[in-house]
Coordinates of C-alpha atoms in Angstrom, one line a residue:
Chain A
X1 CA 158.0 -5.9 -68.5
X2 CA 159.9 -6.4 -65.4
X3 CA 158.5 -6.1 -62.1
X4 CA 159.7 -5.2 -59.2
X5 CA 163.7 -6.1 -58.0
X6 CA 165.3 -6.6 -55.1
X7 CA 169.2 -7.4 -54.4
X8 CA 170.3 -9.5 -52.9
X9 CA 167.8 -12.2 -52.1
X10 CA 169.1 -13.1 -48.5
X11 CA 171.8 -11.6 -46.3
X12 CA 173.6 -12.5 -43.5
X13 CA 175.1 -9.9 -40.6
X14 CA 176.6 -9.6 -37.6
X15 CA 175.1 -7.2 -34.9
X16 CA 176.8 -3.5 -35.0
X17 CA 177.3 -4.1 -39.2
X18 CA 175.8 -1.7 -41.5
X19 CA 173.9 -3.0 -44.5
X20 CA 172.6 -1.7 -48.1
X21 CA 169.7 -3.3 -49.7
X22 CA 168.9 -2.3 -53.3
X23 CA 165.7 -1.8 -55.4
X24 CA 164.9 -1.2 -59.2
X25 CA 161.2 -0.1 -59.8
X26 CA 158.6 -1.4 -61.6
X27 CA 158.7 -0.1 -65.4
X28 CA 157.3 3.2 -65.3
X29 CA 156.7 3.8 -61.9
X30 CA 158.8 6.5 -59.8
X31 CA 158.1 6.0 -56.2
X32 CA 159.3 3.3 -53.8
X33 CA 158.1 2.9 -50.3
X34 CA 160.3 0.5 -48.2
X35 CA 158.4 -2.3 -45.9
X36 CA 159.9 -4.4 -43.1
X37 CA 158.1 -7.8 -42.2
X38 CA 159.0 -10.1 -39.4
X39 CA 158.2 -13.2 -38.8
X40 CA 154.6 -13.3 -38.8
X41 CA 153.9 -9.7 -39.1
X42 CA 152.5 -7.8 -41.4
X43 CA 154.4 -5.4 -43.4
X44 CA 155.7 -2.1 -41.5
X45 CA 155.9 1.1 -43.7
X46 CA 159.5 2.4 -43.4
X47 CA 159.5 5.3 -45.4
X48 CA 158.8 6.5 -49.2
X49 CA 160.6 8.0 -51.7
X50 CA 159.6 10.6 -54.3
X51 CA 161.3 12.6 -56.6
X52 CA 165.0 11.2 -54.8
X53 CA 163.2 12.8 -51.6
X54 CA 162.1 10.6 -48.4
X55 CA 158.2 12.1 -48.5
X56 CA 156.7 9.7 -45.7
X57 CA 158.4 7.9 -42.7
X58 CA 157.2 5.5 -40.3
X59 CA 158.1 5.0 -36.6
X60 CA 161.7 3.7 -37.6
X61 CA 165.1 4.9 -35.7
X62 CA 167.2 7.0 -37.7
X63 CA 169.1 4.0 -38.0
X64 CA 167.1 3.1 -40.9
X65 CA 168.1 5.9 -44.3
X66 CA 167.4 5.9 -47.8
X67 CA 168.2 7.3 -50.6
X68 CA 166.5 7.9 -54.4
X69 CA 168.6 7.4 -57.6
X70 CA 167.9 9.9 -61.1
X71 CA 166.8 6.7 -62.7
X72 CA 163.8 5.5 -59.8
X73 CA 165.6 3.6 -58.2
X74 CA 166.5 2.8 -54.5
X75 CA 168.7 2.3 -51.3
X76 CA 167.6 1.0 -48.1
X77 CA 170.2 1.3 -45.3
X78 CA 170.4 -0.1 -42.0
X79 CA 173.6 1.2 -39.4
X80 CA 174.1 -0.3 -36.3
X81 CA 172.9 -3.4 -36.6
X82 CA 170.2 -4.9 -33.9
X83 CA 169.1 -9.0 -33.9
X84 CA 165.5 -7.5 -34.2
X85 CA 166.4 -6.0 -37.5
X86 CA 166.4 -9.7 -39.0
X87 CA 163.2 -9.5 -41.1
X88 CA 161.9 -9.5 -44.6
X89 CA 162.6 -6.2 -46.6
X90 CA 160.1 -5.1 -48.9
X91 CA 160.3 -2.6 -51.5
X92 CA 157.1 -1.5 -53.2
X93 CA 156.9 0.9 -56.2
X94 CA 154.1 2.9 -57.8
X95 CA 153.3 5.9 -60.1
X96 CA 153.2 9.2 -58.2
X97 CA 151.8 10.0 -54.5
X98 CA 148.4 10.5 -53.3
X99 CA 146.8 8.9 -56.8
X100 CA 145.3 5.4 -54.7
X101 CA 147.0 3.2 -57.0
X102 CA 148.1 0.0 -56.1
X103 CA 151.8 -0.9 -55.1
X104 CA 153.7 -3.4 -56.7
X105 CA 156.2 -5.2 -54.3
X106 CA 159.6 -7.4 -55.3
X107 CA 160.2 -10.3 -53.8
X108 CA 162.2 -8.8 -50.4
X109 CA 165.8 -9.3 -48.9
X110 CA 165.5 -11.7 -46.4
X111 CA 168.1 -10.5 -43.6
X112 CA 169.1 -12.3 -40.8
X113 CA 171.4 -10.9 -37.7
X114 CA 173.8 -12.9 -35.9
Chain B
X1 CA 145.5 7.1 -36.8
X2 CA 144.7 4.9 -39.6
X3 CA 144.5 1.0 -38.5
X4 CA 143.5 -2.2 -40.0
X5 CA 142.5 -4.9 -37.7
X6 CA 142.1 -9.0 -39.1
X7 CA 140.4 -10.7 -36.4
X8 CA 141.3 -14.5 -37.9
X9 CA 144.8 -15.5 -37.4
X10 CA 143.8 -18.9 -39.8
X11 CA 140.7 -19.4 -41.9
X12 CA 139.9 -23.4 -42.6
X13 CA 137.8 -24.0 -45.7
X14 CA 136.9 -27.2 -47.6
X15 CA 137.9 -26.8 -51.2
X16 CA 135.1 -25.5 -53.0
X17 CA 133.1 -24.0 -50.7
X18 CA 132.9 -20.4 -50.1
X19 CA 135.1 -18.1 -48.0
X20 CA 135.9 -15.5 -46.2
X21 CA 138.4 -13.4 -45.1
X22 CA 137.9 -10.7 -42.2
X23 CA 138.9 -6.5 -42.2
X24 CA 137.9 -4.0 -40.2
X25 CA 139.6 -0.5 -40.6
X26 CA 139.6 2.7 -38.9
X27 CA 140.5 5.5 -41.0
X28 CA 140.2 9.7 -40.6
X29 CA 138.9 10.3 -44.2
X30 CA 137.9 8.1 -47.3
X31 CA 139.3 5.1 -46.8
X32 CA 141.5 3.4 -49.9
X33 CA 141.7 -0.3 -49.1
X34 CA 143.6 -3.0 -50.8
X35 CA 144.1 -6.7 -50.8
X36 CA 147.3 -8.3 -51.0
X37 CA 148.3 -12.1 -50.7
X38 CA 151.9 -13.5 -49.9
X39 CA 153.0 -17.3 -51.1
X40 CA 156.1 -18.4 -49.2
X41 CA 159.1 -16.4 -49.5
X42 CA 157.3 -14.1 -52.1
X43 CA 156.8 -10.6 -52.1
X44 CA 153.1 -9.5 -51.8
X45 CA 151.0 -9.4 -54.7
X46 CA 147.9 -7.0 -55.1
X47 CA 144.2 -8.9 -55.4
X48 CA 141.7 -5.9 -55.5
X49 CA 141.2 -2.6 -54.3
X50 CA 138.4 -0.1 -53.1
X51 CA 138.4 3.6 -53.5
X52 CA 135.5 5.1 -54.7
X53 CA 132.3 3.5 -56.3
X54 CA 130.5 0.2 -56.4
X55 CA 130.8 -1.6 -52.7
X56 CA 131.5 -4.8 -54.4
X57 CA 135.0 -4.9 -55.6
X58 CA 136.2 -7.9 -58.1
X59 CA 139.6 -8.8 -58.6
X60 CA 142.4 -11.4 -59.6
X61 CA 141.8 -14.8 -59.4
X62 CA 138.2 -14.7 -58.8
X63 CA 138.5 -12.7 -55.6
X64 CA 135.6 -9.9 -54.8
X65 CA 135.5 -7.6 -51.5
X66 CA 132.7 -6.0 -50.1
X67 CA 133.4 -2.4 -48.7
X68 CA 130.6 -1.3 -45.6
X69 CA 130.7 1.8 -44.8
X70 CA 128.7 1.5 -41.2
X71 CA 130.5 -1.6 -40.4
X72 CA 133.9 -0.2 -41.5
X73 CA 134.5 -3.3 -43.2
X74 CA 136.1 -4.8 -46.0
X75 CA 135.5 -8.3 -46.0
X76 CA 137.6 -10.4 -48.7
X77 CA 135.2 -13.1 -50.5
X78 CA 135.4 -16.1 -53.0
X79 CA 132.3 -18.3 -54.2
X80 CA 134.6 -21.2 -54.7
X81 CA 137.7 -22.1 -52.7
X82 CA 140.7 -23.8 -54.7
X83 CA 143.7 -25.5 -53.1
X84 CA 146.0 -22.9 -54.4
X85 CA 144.2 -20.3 -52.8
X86 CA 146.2 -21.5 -49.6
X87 CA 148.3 -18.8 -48.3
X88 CA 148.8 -15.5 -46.5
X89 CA 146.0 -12.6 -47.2
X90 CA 146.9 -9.0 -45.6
X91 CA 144.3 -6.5 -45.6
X92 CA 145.8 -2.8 -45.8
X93 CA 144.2 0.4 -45.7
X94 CA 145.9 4.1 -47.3
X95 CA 144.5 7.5 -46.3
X96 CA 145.6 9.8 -49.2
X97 CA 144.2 13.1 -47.5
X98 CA 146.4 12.7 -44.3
X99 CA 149.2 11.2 -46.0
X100 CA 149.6 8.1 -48.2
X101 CA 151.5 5.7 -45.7
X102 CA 149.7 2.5 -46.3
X103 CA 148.8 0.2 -42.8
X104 CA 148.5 -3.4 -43.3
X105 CA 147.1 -5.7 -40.7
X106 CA 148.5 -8.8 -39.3
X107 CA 147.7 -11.2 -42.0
X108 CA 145.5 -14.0 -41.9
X109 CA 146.6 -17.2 -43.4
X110 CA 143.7 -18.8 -45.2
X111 CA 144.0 -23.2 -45.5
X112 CA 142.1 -24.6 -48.3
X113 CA 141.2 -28.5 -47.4
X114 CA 141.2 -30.8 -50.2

């Protein structure tokens, strides 16, 4: 039973690039929140996705956009590139919204901005 | 607005004794609170959680939190430290009647001595 997935493992960018990270879901599960972590930090909520729709959004610039696939899956992407976007990219899935059941995160895309 | 606060940047504990890990939280309805621990470039990895119920929580690896209600705490515990219990512990709290964005504190990393 796979867990979560996240491509690719590390980046590197340039400031002003755009980026795309990519997440598959845990087996069964059909919503992904996104999570940005610096250095030190705890995780910030970026936004969720249910049903291919953004439900929840933190205080992120619209900078930051996602997107939903039919099969669960996910897109995190980042225009205009900023050095304090270098951070740790969580994705988290879970079943459903609202239910209090744990989220399950990958590994993260570690992204650094030159 | 929902917040978690971990008082303890770094928690020292000689290997097999007990500890401790501090969480306050401030929440606008019943809180949902969760435990989550990071090893180095890992994703996080759920320990326990707290919704409803019994105010002593078990979960993985021997871990147990006690949820207080008056002292909005939620105080991670383990009888017996181990050497591999040596990394980053994030307390987060989720308030599924205002929305289900999920806060985590600051993390505190937690040595184990040998």
């Amino acid at each position: 039973d796979a867990g979560v997935t996240q491509s690719p493992t590390h980046l590197i960018k340039t400031r002003g690039q755009q980026v795309t990270l990519r997440c598959s879901p845990k087996s069964g599960h059909d919503t992904v929140s996104w999570y940005q972590q610096a250095l030190g930090q705890g995780p910030q909520f970026i936004f969720q996705y249910y049903e291919e729709e953004e439900r929840q959004r933190g205080n992120f610039p619209d900078r930051f956009s996602g997107h939903q696939f039919p099969n669960y899956s996910s897109e995190l992407n980042v225009n205009a590139l900023l050095l304090g976007d270098s951070a740790l990219y969580l994705c988290a899935s879970s079943l459903g919204t609202g239910t209090g059941q744990p989220q399950h995160f990958g590994d993260g895309t570690r992204l650094s901005i030159l | 607005a929902q917040s978690v606060a971990q008082p303890e940047d770094q928690v020292n504990v000689a290997e097999g004794n007990p500890l401790t890990v501090k969480c306050t939280y401030s929440v606008s309805g019943n809180p949902y609170l969760f435990w989550y621990v990071q090893y180095p470039n890992r994703g996080l990895q759920f320990l326990l959680k707290y919704i409803t119920g019994d105010n002593l929580v078990k979960g993985s690896y021997g871990f147990e939190a006690e949820f207080n209600k008056s002292q909005t705490s939620f105080h991670l515990k383990k009888p017996s430290a181990l050497v591999s219990d040596s990394a980053l512990y994030f307390c987060a709290v989720r308030d599924l009647i205002r929305d289900d964005k999920i806060i985590f504190g600051k993390g505190t990393r937690l040595h184990i001595l040998p």
